[in-house]
Short mmCIF file of C-alpha atoms and ligand atoms in Angstrom, two decimals:
data_model
loop_
_atom_site.label_atom_id
_atom_site.label_comp_id
_atom_site.label_asym_id
_atom_site.label_seq_id
_atom_site.Cartn_x
_atom_site.Cartn_y
_atom_site.Cartn_z
CA MET A 669 -11.85 -18.33 -0.39
CA THR A 670 -12.52 -14.99 -1.76
CA LEU A 671 -9.42 -12.79 -1.32
CA LEU A 672 -10.48 -9.69 -2.86
CA GLU A 673 -13.88 -8.50 -3.87
CA VAL A 674 -14.71 -5.37 -5.73
CA LYS A 675 -18.32 -4.42 -5.43
CA ASN A 676 -20.04 -1.67 -7.59
CA LEU A 677 -17.03 0.40 -7.88
CA GLU A 678 -17.94 4.12 -9.06
CA ILE A 679 -14.95 6.57 -9.75
CA VAL A 680 -15.36 10.12 -11.15
CA VAL A 681 -12.78 12.45 -12.71
CA ASN A 682 -13.34 15.86 -11.98
CA THR A 683 -12.08 18.00 -15.01
CA GLY A 684 -12.86 21.42 -16.76
CA GLY A 685 -15.59 22.06 -14.01
CA LYS A 686 -17.22 18.81 -14.90
CA THR A 687 -17.52 15.58 -13.15
CA LEU A 688 -17.38 12.58 -15.35
CA PRO A 689 -17.92 9.13 -14.52
CA VAL A 690 -15.14 6.91 -15.59
CA VAL A 691 -15.46 3.79 -13.83
CA GLN A 692 -19.43 2.61 -13.27
CA GLY A 693 -20.42 -0.21 -11.22
CA VAL A 694 -17.43 -2.38 -11.64
CA SER A 695 -17.62 -5.84 -9.82
CA PHE A 696 -15.40 -8.72 -9.52
CA GLN A 697 -13.92 -11.19 -7.19
CA VAL A 698 -10.41 -12.90 -6.93
CA ASN A 699 -9.93 -16.22 -4.80
CA GLU A 700 -6.89 -16.82 -3.11
CA LYS A 701 -4.14 -18.14 -5.45
CA GLU A 702 -6.21 -17.20 -8.47
CA THR A 703 -5.40 -14.88 -11.57
CA LEU A 704 -8.13 -12.45 -12.90
CA GLY A 705 -7.24 -11.06 -16.17
CA ILE A 706 -8.89 -7.36 -16.80
CA VAL A 707 -8.75 -6.62 -20.37
CA GLY A 708 -9.88 -3.72 -22.47
CA GLU A 709 -8.62 -1.24 -24.77
CA SER A 710 -6.83 2.04 -23.64
CA GLY A 711 -9.06 4.39 -21.48
CA CYS A 712 -11.43 1.91 -20.10
CA GLY A 713 -10.52 2.47 -16.58
CA LYS A 714 -8.49 -0.52 -15.86
CA SER A 715 -5.61 1.17 -14.19
CA LEU A 716 -7.95 3.73 -11.99
CA THR A 717 -9.70 0.45 -10.82
CA SER A 718 -6.51 -1.10 -9.81
CA LEU A 719 -5.05 2.22 -8.36
CA ALA A 720 -8.48 2.30 -6.20
CA ILE A 721 -7.75 -1.22 -5.00
CA MET A 722 -4.06 -0.15 -4.03
CA GLY A 723 -5.25 3.08 -2.14
CA LEU A 724 -3.30 5.18 -4.61
CA LEU A 725 -6.04 7.47 -5.72
CA GLY A 726 -5.26 10.59 -3.98
CA GLY A 727 -6.21 14.15 -4.52
CA THR A 728 -9.19 15.79 -5.82
CA THR A 729 -9.17 15.01 -9.60
CA VAL A 730 -10.09 11.40 -9.45
CA GLN A 731 -12.52 10.28 -6.64
CA ILE A 732 -14.06 7.07 -5.65
CA THR A 733 -17.67 7.85 -5.15
CA GLY A 734 -19.38 4.49 -4.64
CA GLY A 735 -19.02 0.89 -4.11
CA GLU A 736 -16.99 -1.31 -1.74
CA ILE A 737 -13.45 -3.05 -1.83
CA HIS A 738 -13.22 -6.00 0.41
CA PHE A 739 -9.58 -7.54 0.77
CA ASP A 740 -8.60 -10.33 3.25
CA GLY A 741 -11.60 -9.75 5.47
CA MET A 742 -11.39 -5.82 5.41
CA ASN A 743 -13.31 -3.21 4.03
CA LEU A 744 -10.64 -1.02 2.47
CA LEU A 745 -12.70 2.11 1.82
CA GLU A 746 -13.43 2.45 5.42
CA LEU A 747 -9.77 2.11 6.55
CA SER A 748 -7.48 5.14 7.58
CA ALA A 749 -4.68 6.29 5.10
CA LYS A 750 -2.21 4.80 7.74
CA GLU A 751 -3.90 1.40 7.68
CA ARG A 752 -4.10 1.22 3.93
CA ARG A 753 -0.23 2.08 3.71
CA THR A 754 0.51 -1.05 5.85
CA ILE A 755 -1.62 -3.03 3.65
CA MET A 756 -0.07 -1.71 0.50
CA GLY A 757 3.51 -2.52 1.44
CA ASN A 758 2.87 -6.12 3.13
CA ARG A 759 -0.30 -7.80 1.81
CA MET A 760 -0.75 -6.16 -1.55
CA ALA A 761 1.75 -5.08 -4.08
CA MET A 762 1.60 -3.58 -7.70
CA ILE A 763 3.91 -3.68 -10.68
CA PHE A 764 3.44 -0.95 -13.22
CA GLN A 765 4.02 -0.84 -16.89
CA GLU A 766 7.16 1.23 -17.12
CA PRO A 767 9.70 0.00 -14.69
CA MET A 768 11.80 3.18 -15.23
CA THR A 769 9.05 5.14 -13.75
CA SER A 770 9.16 3.16 -10.41
CA LEU A 771 12.83 2.50 -10.03
CA ASN A 772 14.99 5.36 -8.89
CA PRO A 773 17.69 5.82 -11.64
CA VAL A 774 20.40 7.29 -8.87
CA TYR A 775 20.08 4.11 -6.72
CA ARG A 776 21.55 0.77 -7.31
CA ILE A 777 18.87 -1.61 -7.70
CA GLY A 778 20.17 -3.92 -4.66
CA ASP A 779 19.79 -0.71 -2.33
CA GLN A 780 16.32 -0.16 -3.58
CA ILE A 781 15.28 -3.61 -2.91
CA ILE A 782 17.13 -3.67 0.48
CA GLU A 783 15.15 -0.37 1.26
CA ASN A 784 11.85 -2.16 0.44
CA LEU A 785 12.92 -5.10 2.86
CA THR A 786 13.92 -3.00 5.69
CA GLN A 787 10.98 -0.79 5.40
CA HIS A 788 8.46 -3.47 5.50
CA GLN A 789 10.18 -6.25 7.37
CA LYS A 790 12.18 -6.11 10.30
CA LEU A 791 15.30 -7.56 8.80
CA SER A 792 18.91 -6.57 9.61
CA LYS A 793 21.03 -4.99 6.70
CA LYS A 794 22.89 -8.16 6.35
CA ALA A 795 19.63 -10.26 6.07
CA ALA A 796 18.06 -7.84 3.85
CA ARG A 797 20.93 -7.98 1.41
CA ASP A 798 21.14 -11.69 1.45
CA ARG A 799 17.34 -11.91 1.00
CA ALA A 800 17.72 -9.16 -2.21
CA ILE A 801 20.26 -11.60 -3.73
CA GLU A 802 17.84 -14.47 -3.18
CA LEU A 803 15.15 -12.60 -4.87
CA LEU A 804 17.16 -11.50 -7.82
CA GLU A 805 18.00 -15.00 -8.33
CA LEU A 806 14.21 -16.11 -7.92
CA VAL A 807 13.37 -13.58 -10.82
CA ARG A 808 16.40 -15.22 -12.99
CA ILE A 809 18.77 -12.44 -13.02
CA PRO A 810 22.18 -13.92 -13.60
CA ASP A 811 25.02 -13.26 -11.18
CA PRO A 812 22.68 -11.85 -8.77
CA SER A 813 25.61 -11.02 -6.11
CA GLU A 814 27.09 -8.89 -8.74
CA ARG A 815 24.03 -7.47 -10.22
CA ILE A 816 22.64 -6.18 -7.07
CA SER A 817 25.39 -3.32 -7.50
CA SER A 818 23.71 -2.14 -11.00
CA PHE A 819 22.13 0.79 -11.80
CA PRO A 820 18.54 0.64 -13.47
CA HIS A 821 20.06 1.98 -16.56
CA GLN A 822 22.74 -0.70 -16.78
CA MET A 823 19.85 -3.43 -17.16
CA SER A 824 17.66 -4.15 -20.06
CA GLY A 825 13.90 -3.45 -20.20
CA GLY A 826 13.15 -7.21 -19.28
CA GLN A 827 15.70 -7.42 -16.37
CA ARG A 828 14.28 -4.07 -14.85
CA GLN A 829 10.75 -5.53 -14.92
CA ARG A 830 11.99 -8.63 -13.19
CA VAL A 831 13.59 -6.47 -10.52
CA MET A 832 10.41 -4.68 -10.11
CA ILE A 833 8.75 -8.12 -9.72
CA ALA A 834 11.33 -8.98 -7.18
CA MET A 835 10.56 -5.78 -5.16
CA ALA A 836 7.01 -6.64 -5.53
CA LEU A 837 7.27 -9.91 -4.05
CA SER A 838 9.67 -9.16 -1.30
CA CYS A 839 6.95 -8.74 1.24
CA ASP A 840 5.49 -11.95 0.13
CA PRO A 841 2.12 -10.45 -0.92
CA LYS A 842 -1.23 -12.32 -0.93
CA LEU A 843 -2.34 -10.22 -3.93
CA LEU A 844 -0.19 -8.86 -6.89
CA ILE A 845 -1.70 -6.44 -9.32
CA ALA A 846 0.19 -6.27 -12.50
CA ASP A 847 -0.85 -3.50 -14.64
CA GLU A 848 0.47 -4.15 -18.23
CA PRO A 849 3.58 -5.56 -16.98
CA THR A 850 5.00 -6.76 -20.20
CA THR A 851 3.76 -3.95 -22.59
CA ALA A 852 6.76 -2.00 -23.00
CA LEU A 853 8.97 -5.27 -23.72
CA ASP A 854 9.22 -7.10 -26.82
CA VAL A 855 7.53 -10.26 -27.67
CA THR A 856 9.96 -12.82 -26.62
CA VAL A 857 10.89 -11.01 -23.41
CA GLN A 858 7.11 -10.52 -22.57
CA LYS A 859 6.73 -14.36 -22.61
CA GLU A 860 9.59 -14.70 -20.50
CA VAL A 861 8.33 -12.27 -17.83
CA LEU A 862 4.67 -13.77 -18.01
CA ASP A 863 6.21 -17.28 -17.43
CA LEU A 864 8.33 -16.00 -14.64
CA MET A 865 5.27 -14.56 -13.06
CA ALA A 866 3.13 -17.63 -13.55
CA ASP A 867 5.98 -19.64 -11.97
CA LEU A 868 6.21 -17.60 -8.92
CA GLN A 869 2.53 -17.36 -8.48
CA ASN A 870 2.54 -21.08 -8.38
CA ARG A 871 5.39 -21.52 -5.82
CA MET A 872 4.24 -18.83 -3.52
CA GLY A 873 0.55 -18.88 -3.89
CA THR A 874 0.12 -15.40 -4.78
CA ALA A 875 -3.30 -14.23 -6.13
CA VAL A 876 -2.77 -12.02 -9.31
CA VAL A 877 -4.79 -9.18 -10.99
CA LEU A 878 -3.11 -8.98 -14.61
CA ILE A 879 -4.24 -6.19 -16.73
CA SER A 880 -3.70 -6.09 -20.51
CA HIS A 881 -5.31 -4.79 -23.54
CA ASP A 882 -4.14 -8.11 -25.13
CA LEU A 883 -6.58 -10.94 -24.72
CA GLY A 884 -4.26 -13.31 -26.05
CA VAL A 885 -1.81 -12.68 -23.17
CA ILE A 886 -4.85 -13.02 -20.61
CA ALA A 887 -6.08 -16.23 -22.27
CA GLN A 888 -2.60 -17.71 -21.60
CA THR A 889 -2.34 -16.88 -17.99
CA CYS A 890 -5.42 -16.20 -16.37
CA ASP A 891 -8.03 -18.50 -14.52
CA LYS A 892 -10.82 -15.95 -15.26
CA VAL A 893 -11.49 -12.84 -17.04
CA ALA A 894 -13.42 -9.67 -16.81
CA VAL A 895 -13.54 -7.43 -19.99
CA MET A 896 -13.90 -3.79 -19.37
CA TYR A 897 -15.34 -1.41 -21.91
CA ARG A 898 -15.75 2.47 -21.05
CA GLY A 899 -15.81 1.91 -17.32
CA LYS A 900 -17.72 -1.10 -17.15
CA VAL A 901 -17.33 -4.93 -16.88
CA VAL A 902 -19.27 -5.97 -20.20
CA GLU A 903 -18.24 -9.63 -19.86
CA ALA A 904 -16.94 -11.97 -17.26
CA ALA A 905 -16.55 -15.68 -17.00
CA PRO A 906 -13.72 -18.31 -16.14
CA THR A 907 -11.16 -18.31 -19.12
CA THR A 908 -12.30 -21.51 -20.59
CA SER A 909 -16.00 -20.67 -20.49
CA LEU A 910 -15.03 -17.23 -22.14
CA PHE A 911 -13.45 -18.98 -25.09
CA GLN A 912 -16.15 -21.58 -25.46
CA GLU A 913 -18.24 -18.77 -26.40
CA LEU A 914 -17.64 -15.02 -26.59
CA ALA A 915 -20.90 -13.52 -25.60
CA HIS A 916 -20.15 -10.09 -26.10
CA PRO A 917 -19.62 -8.38 -29.62
CA TYR A 918 -16.83 -6.23 -27.94
CA THR A 919 -14.95 -9.23 -26.44
CA ARG A 920 -15.09 -11.06 -30.10
CA GLY A 921 -13.58 -7.85 -31.41
CA LEU A 922 -10.80 -7.99 -28.95
CA LEU A 923 -10.12 -11.60 -29.91
CA ASN A 924 -9.74 -10.60 -33.44
CA SER A 925 -7.46 -7.75 -32.45
CA ILE A 926 -4.80 -10.19 -31.10
CA PRO A 927 -1.31 -8.75 -32.63
CA VAL A 928 -0.32 -10.63 -35.59
CA VAL A 929 3.48 -11.23 -34.93
CA ASP A 930 4.38 -12.87 -38.21
CA HIS A 931 2.78 -10.32 -40.32
CA ASP A 932 3.85 -6.68 -41.36
CA VAL A 933 0.42 -5.49 -40.03
CA GLU A 934 0.84 -5.30 -36.22
CA TRP A 935 -2.87 -5.18 -35.24
CA LEU A 936 -5.95 -6.54 -37.09
CA GLU A 937 -8.58 -3.67 -37.28
CA ALA A 938 -11.43 -5.76 -36.03
CA ILE A 939 -13.20 -3.11 -34.15
CA PRO A 940 -13.93 0.02 -36.13
CA GLY A 941 -13.82 3.28 -34.34
CA ARG A 942 -12.51 4.05 -30.67
CA VAL A 943 -13.38 4.24 -27.24
CA PRO A 944 -15.89 7.12 -26.58
CA THR A 945 -13.90 9.80 -24.57
CA LEU A 946 -15.04 10.68 -21.05
CA ASP A 947 -17.16 13.79 -22.01
CA GLU A 948 -19.27 12.06 -24.66
CA THR A 949 -22.48 11.38 -23.42
CA LEU A 950 -24.12 8.18 -24.98
CA ALA A 951 -27.57 6.94 -24.27
CA GLY A 952 -28.02 3.18 -24.28
CA CYS A 953 -24.99 0.75 -24.51
CA ALA A 954 -21.85 2.81 -24.73
CA PHE A 955 -20.50 0.24 -27.34
CA HIS A 956 -23.16 0.73 -29.85
CA PRO A 957 -21.52 3.21 -32.15
CA ARG A 958 -19.00 0.49 -32.91
CA CYS A 959 -21.13 -2.64 -32.93
CA SER A 960 -22.29 -4.23 -36.03
CA MET A 961 -25.27 -5.59 -34.35
CA ALA A 962 -26.61 -2.40 -32.78
CA THR A 963 -30.18 -1.77 -32.92
CA GLU A 964 -32.63 0.91 -31.70
CA LEU A 965 -32.95 -0.81 -28.33
CA CYS A 966 -28.96 -0.59 -28.12
CA ILE A 967 -29.13 3.39 -28.92
CA SER A 968 -31.80 3.95 -26.37
CA THR A 969 -31.34 1.76 -23.61
CA PRO A 970 -28.30 0.87 -21.38
CA ALA A 971 -27.64 -3.15 -21.33
CA LEU A 972 -27.62 -4.51 -17.80
CA THR A 973 -25.63 -7.30 -16.65
CA THR A 974 -27.24 -10.60 -17.09
CA HIS A 975 -26.28 -14.35 -16.17
CA TYR A 976 -25.57 -15.63 -19.42
CA LYS A 977 -24.40 -18.98 -18.30
CA GLN A 978 -22.99 -20.79 -15.11
CA GLY A 979 -20.30 -18.04 -13.86
CA HIS A 980 -20.72 -16.03 -17.26
CA SER A 981 -22.20 -12.66 -17.15
CA VAL A 982 -22.79 -10.44 -20.14
CA GLN A 983 -23.73 -6.81 -20.51
CA CYS A 984 -25.37 -6.94 -23.81
CA HIS A 985 -29.03 -7.04 -25.21
CA PHE A 986 -28.12 -9.55 -27.70
CA ALA A 987 -25.49 -11.80 -25.74
CA GLY A 988 -24.43 -14.67 -27.26
CA ARG A 989 -25.90 -13.89 -30.84
CA GLU A 990 -23.69 -13.58 -33.94
CA THR A 991 -23.87 -11.14 -36.59
CA SER A 992 -26.10 -12.28 -39.45
N1 ATP B 921 -5.67 12.01 -13.33
C1 ATP B 921 -6.69 11.96 -14.17
N2 ATP B 921 -7.31 13.07 -14.81
C2 ATP B 921 -8.16 12.97 -15.74
N3 ATP B 921 -8.49 12.00 -16.32
C3 ATP B 921 -7.92 10.82 -15.91
C4 ATP B 921 -7.07 10.70 -14.91
N4 ATP B 921 -6.73 9.55 -14.63
C5 ATP B 921 -7.33 8.83 -15.90
N5 ATP B 921 -8.15 9.71 -16.54
C6 ATP B 921 -9.03 9.17 -17.49
O1 ATP B 921 -9.83 8.11 -16.99
C7 ATP B 921 -9.87 7.21 -18.09
C8 ATP B 921 -9.55 6.06 -17.74
O2 ATP B 921 -8.24 5.91 -17.45
P1 ATP B 921 -7.35 4.54 -17.08
O3 ATP B 921 -5.80 5.03 -16.95
O4 ATP B 921 -7.94 3.88 -15.93
O5 ATP B 921 -7.43 3.63 -18.49
P2 ATP B 921 -6.72 2.31 -18.74
O6 ATP B 921 -7.84 1.44 -19.15
O7 ATP B 921 -5.85 1.89 -17.84
O8 ATP B 921 -6.19 2.66 -20.25
P3 ATP B 921 -4.75 2.35 -20.87
O9 ATP B 921 -4.92 0.89 -21.41
O10 ATP B 921 -4.37 3.37 -21.77
O11 ATP B 921 -3.80 2.23 -19.63
C9 ATP B 921 -9.22 7.85 -19.32
O12 ATP B 921 -10.07 8.30 -20.19
C10 ATP B 921 -8.16 8.62 -18.76
O13 ATP B 921 -7.91 9.63 -19.62
MG1 MG B 922 -3.77 1.67 -17.76
#
């Protein structure tokens, strides 16, 4: 059953007297217990999309200007701020890239988890403390009854990220959005945290949206993938279908950019150039300046999303064709 459906989401950024489109017609669905990976380079609109789902876009700089977000039978963009907050604490949770920005450095981690629990669930102090210890155990923090008294700076980066996962799971959410949850961690710790998330997801039946710029991480952990480029979903498919055939030249470039751990070079430069900035207006397909296959058509005419194969959609005039 569909748990989350994002339909034609449009987000703009108001900056320097201009209104610039930053998320343009993004659509995807996540079923219950499913993991969707969203992948793309820096600045493609991955975080803004997830903040929009969480209801965390406030103020006048970044605004949702179109589309719908349905979650668990509700049309989120039509709810009041108060109703959104209730959902955020209970049925939806988010883990951010850098746990130090989300954990309060002056409070013990136990107290932060306990506060989260007492705020969202009607638990007594004692029951919340027991549950906090249980949660720390669940995320494999050694000696949880002792570590509950630690301050964030007394823990390693990987442990802090585990604490964040414990907090996110404390309300037993139906959907967990993890925005680059392991980017700040070194490779071995990264794998441990991803394995932990997969294990917890299996046990608790949580649906996950995992955001990463690393297609390798997504391939290992997700049921399906949405590839974003400059505010648009340019390719989307179940993971197995996607890897049978990467139909968009951008996705092929991303695959070749998977970090090479054993080499001195950290990244393979597979895609020349960079993501165009928001104020660069480009006719045609936004990927054309970096695409080895681009023709006059790509320069003049935007590519529309087409059904490439069963469950596999692509936004490219030359979907599936390799460079000659
Ligand atoms: N508050 C803001 N004010 C102005 N521009 C913003 C704001 N938030 C995001 N942007 C711009 O919107 C674009 C998309 O940002 P977003 O954070 O969603 O990218 P991302 O795909 O998550 O990138 P990263 O991989 O670096 O996290 C970027 O160009 C960014 O500079
Ligand atoms: Mg981001």
